[in-house]
Coordinates of C-alpha atoms in Angstrom, one line a residue:
M7 CA -22.7 47.5 -17.4
A8 CA -25.5 45.5 -19.1
S9 CA -25.8 43.2 -16.1
A10 CA -26.0 46.2 -13.8
Y11 CA -28.9 47.6 -15.8
V12 CA -30.6 44.2 -15.7
I13 CA -30.3 44.1 -11.9
V14 CA -31.6 47.7 -11.5
A15 CA -34.4 47.0 -13.9
E16 CA -35.5 43.9 -12.1
Y17 CA -35.3 45.7 -8.8
V18 CA -37.2 48.7 -10.0
T19 CA -39.9 46.5 -11.5
S20 CA -40.3 44.5 -8.2
V21 CA -40.7 47.6 -6.1
S22 CA -42.6 49.8 -8.5
K23 CA -45.5 47.4 -8.8
P24 CA -47.1 46.3 -5.5
N25 CA -48.0 42.7 -5.0
W26 CA -51.8 43.5 -5.0
A27 CA -51.7 45.1 -8.5
R28 CA -52.2 41.7 -10.1
M29 CA -52.1 38.1 -8.9
V30 CA -48.7 36.4 -9.0
Q31 CA -48.3 32.7 -8.2
C32 CA -45.0 30.8 -7.6
C33 CA -44.4 28.3 -10.5
V34 CA -42.4 25.8 -8.3
P35 CA -44.3 22.5 -8.0
S36 CA -46.1 21.9 -4.7
C37 CA -45.7 25.6 -3.8
N38 CA -49.0 27.5 -3.3
N39 CA -47.6 30.9 -2.4
R40 CA -49.5 33.8 -4.1
N41 CA -49.1 37.5 -3.7
D42 CA -52.7 37.9 -2.6
I43 CA -52.2 35.4 0.3
N44 CA -48.5 36.0 1.3
K45 CA -48.0 39.7 0.7
T46 CA -44.7 39.9 2.5
I47 CA -42.9 37.5 0.1
S48 CA -41.1 38.8 -3.0
Y49 CA -41.5 37.1 -6.3
Y50 CA -38.6 36.9 -8.8
R51 CA -38.6 36.6 -12.5
F52 CA -36.4 34.1 -14.3
P53 CA -32.9 35.4 -15.3
L54 CA -32.4 36.7 -18.8
D55 CA -29.1 34.7 -19.0
E56 CA -29.9 31.4 -20.7
N57 CA -27.5 29.3 -18.7
E58 CA -28.7 30.7 -15.4
K59 CA -32.3 30.2 -16.5
R60 CA -31.7 26.6 -17.3
R61 CA -30.0 26.2 -13.9
W62 CA -33.1 27.6 -12.1
L63 CA -35.4 25.3 -14.1
K64 CA -33.2 22.3 -13.2
L65 CA -33.3 23.3 -9.5
I66 CA -37.1 23.7 -9.4
R67 CA -37.5 20.4 -11.3
R68 CA -39.2 21.9 -14.4
K69 CA -36.7 21.4 -17.2
D70 CA -39.5 21.3 -19.9
F71 CA -41.2 24.4 -18.6
T72 CA -40.8 27.6 -20.8
P73 CA -41.0 30.6 -18.5
N74 CA -42.5 33.8 -19.9
Y75 CA -42.2 37.4 -18.6
N76 CA -44.9 36.8 -16.0
S77 CA -43.4 33.6 -14.6
R78 CA -42.2 34.0 -11.0
V79 CA -40.4 32.0 -8.2
C80 CA -41.3 33.1 -4.7
G81 CA -38.7 34.4 -2.2
W82 CA -39.2 31.5 0.2
H83 CA -37.0 29.3 -2.2
F84 CA -34.1 31.8 -1.9
P85 CA -32.7 31.3 1.6
H86 CA -29.3 32.5 0.4
G87 CA -30.4 35.3 -1.9
K88 CA -31.3 35.5 -5.5
A89 CA -27.7 35.2 -6.7
A90 CA -27.4 31.7 -5.2
G91 CA -30.6 30.6 -7.0
P92 CA -33.6 28.7 -5.6
T93 CA -32.3 26.0 -3.2
R94 CA -35.1 25.4 -0.7
F95 CA -38.0 23.3 -1.7
A96 CA -40.7 21.2 -0.1
W97 CA -39.0 18.0 -1.1
N98 CA -35.7 18.8 0.7
E99 CA -36.9 20.9 3.6
G100 CA -35.8 19.4 6.9
K101 CA -32.8 17.4 5.5
A102 CA -29.6 17.6 7.5
F103 CA -27.5 18.8 4.5
P104 CA -29.8 20.3 1.8
H105 CA -28.2 20.9 -1.6
I106 CA -26.9 24.4 -1.9
S107 CA -25.7 25.5 -5.3
Q108 CA -22.4 27.2 -5.4
P109 CA -22.6 30.7 -6.8
T110 CA -20.0 31.7 -9.4
K111 CA -17.8 34.8 -9.1
R112 CA -20.2 36.7 -11.4
Q113 CA -23.1 35.7 -9.2
K114 CA -21.3 36.9 -6.1
K115 CA -20.6 40.2 -7.8
M116 CA -24.2 40.5 -8.8
L117 CA -25.2 39.9 -5.2
L118 CA -22.9 42.6 -3.9
A119 CA -24.1 45.0 -6.7
T120 CA -27.7 44.3 -5.7
V121 CA -27.0 45.0 -2.0
E122 CA -25.3 48.3 -3.0
D123 CA -28.1 49.3 -5.4
E124 CA -30.7 48.7 -2.8
G125 CA -28.9 50.6 -0.1
G126 CA -28.0 47.5 1.8
A127 CA -31.5 45.8 1.7
E128 CA -31.7 42.3 0.2
P129 CA -34.8 41.8 -2.0
G130 CA -36.0 38.5 -0.7
P131 CA -38.0 38.4 2.6
S132 CA -38.2 35.1 4.4
H133 CA -41.0 32.6 4.2
L134 CA -42.3 33.7 7.6
G135 CA -42.6 37.3 6.5
T136 CA -39.7 38.9 8.6
A137 CA -38.4 42.3 7.8
Q138 CA -35.9 43.0 5.1
K139 CA -32.3 42.3 6.0
T140 CA -29.9 45.1 7.0
P141 CA -26.6 45.8 5.2
S142 CA -24.7 43.8 7.9
S143 CA -26.9 40.7 7.4
S144 CA -26.2 40.9 3.6
S145 CA -22.4 40.8 4.4
V146 CA -23.0 37.8 6.6
L147 CA -24.9 36.2 3.8
V148 CA -21.9 36.5 1.4
L149 CA -19.7 35.0 4.1
E150 CA -22.1 32.1 4.5
I151 CA -22.0 31.4 0.8
E152 CA -18.2 31.5 0.8
N153 CA -18.1 29.2 3.8
E154 CA -20.5 26.8 2.0
M155 CA -18.3 26.8 -1.1
L156 CA -15.2 26.2 1.0
R157 CA -16.9 23.3 2.9
K158 CA -17.9 21.6 -0.4
E159 CA -14.4 22.0 -1.8
N160 CA -13.0 20.6 1.4
D161 CA -15.4 17.6 1.2
K162 CA -14.3 17.0 -2.4
L163 CA -10.6 17.1 -1.5
K164 CA -11.3 14.6 1.3
K165 CA -13.0 12.2 -1.1
E166 CA -10.1 12.4 -3.6
L167 CA -7.6 11.8 -0.7
E168 CA -9.6 8.8 0.4
K169 CA -9.4 7.4 -3.1
Q170 CA -5.6 7.8 -3.1
K171 CA -5.2 6.4 0.4
Q172 CA -3.7 2.9 0.7
T173 CA -5.9 0.2 1.9
F174 CA -2.9 -1.4 3.7
S175 CA 0.1 0.2 5.5
F176 CA 2.6 -0.5 8.1
S177 CA 1.0 1.8 10.6
Q178 CA -2.0 -0.6 10.7
I179 CA 0.0 -3.6 12.0
S180 CA 3.0 -2.0 13.8
S181 CA 1.5 -2.3 17.2
H182 CA 0.8 -6.1 16.9
P183 CA 4.1 -8.1 16.8
D184 CA 2.3 -11.4 15.9
I185 CA 0.8 -9.7 12.8
V186 CA 4.1 -8.1 11.9
N187 CA 5.7 -11.5 12.1
Y188 CA 3.0 -13.0 9.9
Y189 CA 3.3 -10.4 7.1
T190 CA 7.1 -9.8 7.2
G191 CA 8.8 -12.8 8.9
L192 CA 10.4 -10.5 11.4
P193 CA 9.9 -10.6 15.1
D194 CA 8.5 -7.0 15.7
A195 CA 8.0 -3.5 14.4
A196 CA 11.4 -2.4 15.7
T197 CA 13.2 -4.8 13.4
V198 CA 11.3 -3.5 10.4
L199 CA 12.0 0.1 11.4
F200 CA 15.7 -0.8 11.7
L201 CA 15.7 -2.0 8.1
E202 CA 13.9 1.2 7.0
T203 CA 16.6 3.2 8.7
L204 CA 19.3 1.3 6.7
L205 CA 17.4 1.8 3.5
S206 CA 16.9 5.5 4.1
K207 CA 20.7 5.9 4.1
F208 CA 21.1 3.8 1.0
D209 CA 21.1 5.4 -2.5
L210 CA 18.1 3.6 -4.1
Q211 CA 18.4 3.1 -7.8
Y212 CA 14.9 2.1 -8.9
H213 CA 14.6 -0.8 -11.3
F214 CA 12.5 1.0 -13.9
D215 CA 14.4 4.2 -13.7
W216 CA 11.5 6.1 -12.2
N217 CA 11.1 6.8 -8.6
V218 CA 8.1 5.8 -6.5
Q219 CA 7.2 9.0 -4.6
K220 CA 3.6 8.4 -3.7
M221 CA 4.3 5.5 -1.3
P222 CA 6.3 6.0 1.9
L223 CA 9.6 4.0 2.2
I224 CA 8.3 2.0 5.2
D225 CA 5.4 0.8 3.1
Q226 CA 7.6 0.0 0.1
L227 CA 9.6 -2.2 2.6
L228 CA 6.4 -3.8 3.8
L229 CA 5.3 -4.6 0.3
T230 CA 8.7 -6.2 -0.4
L231 CA 8.7 -8.3 2.8
M232 CA 5.1 -9.4 2.1
K233 CA 6.2 -10.6 -1.3
L234 CA 9.1 -12.5 0.2
R235 CA 7.2 -13.9 3.1
L236 CA 3.8 -14.7 1.6
N237 CA 4.6 -14.6 -2.1
C238 CA 1.5 -12.5 -2.7
G239 CA 0.5 -12.0 -6.3
L240 CA 1.1 -8.7 -8.2
V241 CA -2.6 -8.0 -8.4
D242 CA -3.0 -8.6 -4.6
L243 CA -0.3 -6.2 -3.7
S244 CA -1.4 -3.6 -6.3
V245 CA -4.9 -3.6 -4.7
R246 CA -3.6 -3.5 -1.1
F247 CA -1.2 -0.7 -1.7
N248 CA -3.4 1.2 -4.3
C249 CA -0.8 1.2 -7.1
C250 CA -0.3 -0.5 -10.5
R251 CA 1.4 -3.9 -11.0
A252 CA 4.4 -2.2 -12.6
T253 CA 4.9 -0.2 -9.5
V254 CA 4.8 -3.3 -7.4
T255 CA 7.5 -4.9 -9.6
N256 CA 9.6 -1.7 -9.5
I257 CA 9.4 -1.5 -5.7
F258 CA 10.0 -5.2 -5.1
I259 CA 13.2 -5.6 -7.3
T260 CA 14.5 -2.3 -6.1
I261 CA 14.1 -2.8 -2.3
S262 CA 15.2 -6.5 -2.5
S263 CA 18.3 -5.5 -4.4
A264 CA 19.1 -2.9 -1.8
L265 CA 18.5 -5.3 1.1
Y266 CA 20.9 -7.8 -0.7
D267 CA 23.6 -5.1 -0.9
I268 CA 23.1 -4.0 2.7
L269 CA 22.5 -7.3 4.6
Y270 CA 24.2 -9.9 2.6
V271 CA 27.1 -8.3 0.7
G272 CA 27.8 -5.8 3.5
M273 CA 27.5 -8.2 6.5
M274 CA 27.7 -11.9 5.3
E275 CA 29.5 -12.4 2.0
N276 CA 32.9 -14.2 2.5
K277 CA 32.6 -13.8 6.3
I278 CA 32.0 -17.2 7.7
P279 CA 32.8 -17.0 11.5
S280 CA 35.9 -18.9 12.6
R281 CA 35.7 -22.0 14.8
F282 CA 37.0 -19.9 17.7
K283 CA 34.1 -17.4 17.2
N284 CA 31.7 -20.3 17.1
Q285 CA 33.0 -21.7 20.4
T286 CA 31.9 -18.5 22.2
S287 CA 28.2 -19.5 21.5
L288 CA 28.5 -23.2 21.2
P289 CA 25.2 -25.0 22.2
H290 CA 25.2 -28.1 24.4
C291 CA 24.4 -30.4 21.5
F292 CA 27.7 -29.4 19.7
Q293 CA 29.9 -29.8 22.8
P294 CA 31.2 -33.2 21.3
F295 CA 32.2 -31.2 18.1
P296 CA 34.1 -28.1 19.4
N297 CA 36.0 -27.6 16.1
C298 CA 32.9 -27.5 13.9
R299 CA 33.0 -24.4 11.8
I300 CA 30.0 -25.0 9.5
V301 CA 27.2 -27.5 8.8
L302 CA 26.4 -27.9 5.1
D303 CA 23.2 -28.9 3.5
C304 CA 21.4 -28.2 0.1
T305 CA 18.0 -26.8 -0.4
E306 CA 15.9 -26.6 -3.6
V307 CA 13.6 -23.9 -5.0
A308 CA 10.9 -24.7 -7.5
V309 CA 11.1 -22.5 -10.7
S310 CA 9.0 -22.1 -13.8
N311 CA 9.9 -24.5 -16.7
T312 CA 9.4 -22.2 -19.6
E313 CA 12.8 -23.0 -21.0
S314 CA 14.4 -25.0 -23.8
L315 CA 14.6 -28.8 -23.5
D316 CA 18.4 -28.6 -22.8
T317 CA 17.8 -26.1 -20.0
Q318 CA 14.9 -28.1 -18.6
S319 CA 17.1 -31.2 -18.3
H320 CA 19.7 -29.2 -16.5
L321 CA 17.1 -27.9 -14.1
Y322 CA 15.2 -31.2 -13.5
S323 CA 15.6 -32.6 -10.1
H324 CA 15.0 -36.3 -9.6
Y325 CA 14.7 -35.8 -5.9
K326 CA 11.9 -33.2 -6.3
G327 CA 10.4 -34.5 -9.5
G328 CA 10.4 -31.2 -11.3
T329 CA 12.5 -28.2 -12.4
T330 CA 14.3 -26.6 -9.5
L331 CA 17.2 -24.4 -8.6
K332 CA 19.6 -25.7 -5.9
A333 CA 21.7 -23.9 -3.4
L334 CA 24.2 -24.9 -0.7
I335 CA 23.4 -23.5 2.8
G336 CA 26.0 -23.3 5.6
V337 CA 24.8 -23.0 9.2
A338 CA 26.9 -22.2 12.3
P339 CA 26.5 -24.5 15.4
N340 CA 24.4 -21.8 17.1
G341 CA 21.8 -22.0 14.3
F342 CA 22.6 -18.9 12.3
I343 CA 23.0 -19.2 8.5
T344 CA 26.5 -18.1 7.7
F345 CA 26.8 -19.1 4.0
A346 CA 24.5 -19.3 1.0
S347 CA 25.8 -20.2 -2.5
D348 CA 24.4 -19.1 -5.8
L349 CA 21.6 -21.2 -7.3
Y350 CA 22.5 -24.1 -9.6
G351 CA 20.3 -26.3 -11.7
G352 CA 18.4 -28.9 -9.9
S353 CA 20.3 -31.8 -11.5
T354 CA 23.7 -30.5 -10.1
S355 CA 25.1 -32.8 -7.4
D356 CA 25.9 -31.6 -3.9
K357 CA 29.5 -32.3 -4.4
A358 CA 29.7 -30.3 -7.6
I359 CA 28.1 -27.3 -5.9
T360 CA 30.4 -27.5 -2.9
A361 CA 33.4 -27.6 -5.1
D362 CA 32.3 -24.6 -7.2
C363 CA 30.5 -22.2 -4.8
G364 CA 33.6 -20.9 -2.9
V365 CA 32.8 -22.2 0.6
L366 CA 36.0 -24.4 0.7
Q367 CA 38.2 -21.4 0.1
Q368 CA 37.1 -19.9 3.4
L369 CA 38.0 -23.0 5.5
E370 CA 41.3 -23.4 7.4
A371 CA 43.3 -26.2 8.8
G372 CA 41.8 -27.6 12.0
D373 CA 38.2 -26.8 10.9
M374 CA 35.6 -29.5 10.9
V375 CA 32.7 -29.6 8.4
M376 CA 29.5 -31.5 9.4
A377 CA 27.1 -32.7 6.7
D378 CA 24.6 -35.3 5.7
K379 CA 25.9 -38.6 4.4
G380 CA 25.1 -37.5 0.8
F381 CA 28.1 -35.1 0.9
T382 CA 30.9 -37.3 -0.2
I383 CA 33.3 -34.3 -0.3
R384 CA 36.2 -35.6 1.8
D385 CA 38.5 -35.7 -1.2
I386 CA 38.0 -32.1 -2.2
L387 CA 38.4 -30.5 1.3
P388 CA 41.4 -28.3 1.9
A389 CA 44.3 -29.9 3.8
G390 CA 43.8 -30.2 7.5
V391 CA 40.0 -29.8 7.2
S392 CA 38.0 -32.8 8.5
L393 CA 34.5 -34.1 7.5
N394 CA 32.0 -35.5 10.0
I395 CA 29.1 -37.3 8.4
P396 CA 26.9 -40.2 9.6
T397 CA 28.4 -43.6 9.3
F398 CA 27.4 -45.7 6.2
L399 CA 25.9 -49.2 6.9
V400 CA 28.5 -51.7 5.6
N401 CA 28.1 -55.1 7.3
G402 CA 24.3 -55.1 7.7
Q403 CA 24.3 -53.7 11.3
F404 CA 25.8 -50.7 13.0
T405 CA 28.2 -51.1 15.9
M406 CA 27.4 -49.5 19.2
E407 CA 30.1 -46.9 18.5
E408 CA 28.6 -46.1 15.1
I409 CA 25.1 -45.8 16.7
N410 CA 26.3 -43.3 19.3
H411 CA 28.2 -41.4 16.7
N412 CA 25.2 -41.1 14.4
R413 CA 23.0 -40.1 17.3
L414 CA 25.3 -37.3 18.3
I415 CA 25.4 -36.0 14.7
A416 CA 21.7 -36.3 14.4
S417 CA 21.0 -34.4 17.6
A418 CA 23.3 -31.6 16.4
R419 CA 22.1 -31.5 12.8
V420 CA 18.4 -31.3 13.7
H421 CA 18.9 -27.6 14.7
V422 CA 20.5 -26.9 11.4
E423 CA 17.5 -28.5 9.6
R424 CA 15.3 -26.3 11.6
S425 CA 17.2 -23.2 10.4
I426 CA 16.7 -24.3 6.8
Q427 CA 13.0 -24.8 7.5
R428 CA 12.9 -21.3 8.9
L429 CA 14.4 -20.1 5.6
K430 CA 11.6 -21.9 3.7
T431 CA 9.0 -20.0 5.6
F432 CA 9.7 -17.2 3.1
H433 CA 7.2 -18.7 0.6
I434 CA 8.7 -17.0 -2.4
L435 CA 11.3 -19.8 -2.1
S436 CA 8.5 -22.3 -2.7
Y437 CA 8.2 -21.1 -6.3
I438 CA 10.1 -18.3 -8.0
P439 CA 8.1 -16.9 -11.0
Y440 CA 9.7 -16.7 -14.4
Q441 CA 10.0 -12.9 -14.3
Y442 CA 12.1 -13.0 -11.1
K443 CA 14.3 -15.9 -12.2
K444 CA 17.3 -13.7 -13.0
H445 CA 16.9 -12.1 -9.5
A446 CA 16.7 -15.5 -7.8
N447 CA 20.2 -15.4 -6.3
K448 CA 19.5 -12.1 -4.6
I449 CA 16.1 -13.1 -3.4
L450 CA 17.6 -16.3 -1.8
K451 CA 20.3 -14.4 0.0
V452 CA 17.9 -11.7 1.2
C453 CA 15.7 -14.4 2.7
V454 CA 18.8 -15.8 4.4
S455 CA 19.7 -12.5 5.9
L456 CA 16.1 -11.9 7.1
T457 CA 16.0 -15.4 8.7
N458 CA 19.1 -14.4 10.8
L459 CA 17.1 -11.4 12.1
Q460 CA 14.6 -13.7 13.7
T461 CA 14.8 -14.8 17.3
P462 CA 17.4 -17.6 17.8
I463 CA 16.3 -21.1 17.4
L464 CA 18.0 -22.4 20.5
R465 CA 16.8 -20.9 23.8
E466 CA 20.3 -21.2 25.4
I467 CA 21.7 -19.1 22.5
A468 CA 19.0 -16.5 23.0

């Protein structure tokens, strides 16, 4: 009721005293409007409410000014009515988006009360001296104010959404196969989407026991593939995907573990193709070795050396000259990797890994194993399984038969070495950080599975 009396009192004062009764000048800087010159413009006193008064003083850029009872602001500065406050000034006139203060609910009620008290007429005539507004124009004014409030709220929400938006996502690269291959190691977007479909049907158990809901599954997969392929740092990935480093670790370990269960355990573990299966896709270079079931070779992965001295001696590789982890890789004649052992210390011999990893238990009589000359494993092979390795130089010179034999083996094994080189294009295998060491076996086998999703090495196999 008190605010209604104030409104009525201000209105009665403004209409009971004509503008010519005494001179009134607008107190806004750079405004020269006076009632003796512009008699069609209304002049408004400052609000009695202290908060509202301070807001007016801030808008007219006179914070240190102390208005008295005779201080006025001319109606030209109120394009949206008195309730909205003064918003039009000489310094912002003509701008595309002048600042418009948002009226509060109380101010909107005051505006409506003013319209009702005045019989539909708004108290502020325009700067050009047009007639007072009709009741319908006052309603339009309220709608304009509400629309302006909604527009500002919409802009605010857009800015907040932009801050939350990822700077990198799969949708940005999906239409460019070469870029997809660079970031993921996979041939095209269809292969990545295939993996997403498999993951969507898998019950993901997040590593840190809290789910990642803000990031779509396809982008979680992309983050994991980028870590495997490019070995991007945690800070790099957290900036690209607009998340914290803990979220990056949570996603990477979770998705890589799921890919291990789906691709390796579900499709590759203890499932080395038979020699008869290999013969259905035997390349020309393996025609002299039709019974070859698997080609064996070892590969090493650098690892951090923050271990005890005993452990470091176990990990030290004289071949690489540093601490490494070592795994046995088995490749089919057509170039696909069909076996990957767990990782052993870099000092472990090829023979010891072959005997322990379980690959021999999958071989059958009649199979042939091809390997490098460092694999002196003939004595540990199952009965009926043969070994084909390059001939050792004994008498100072190879015979012609030995030369031809070594040439045939070399022409066949070169494609196997290319398969292992493909595996090494997943750069996380160049160096596994300490925090991922206990997940190294899964990481290796996921990389093996992803390598098999690439286009075949041999054109005749493709």
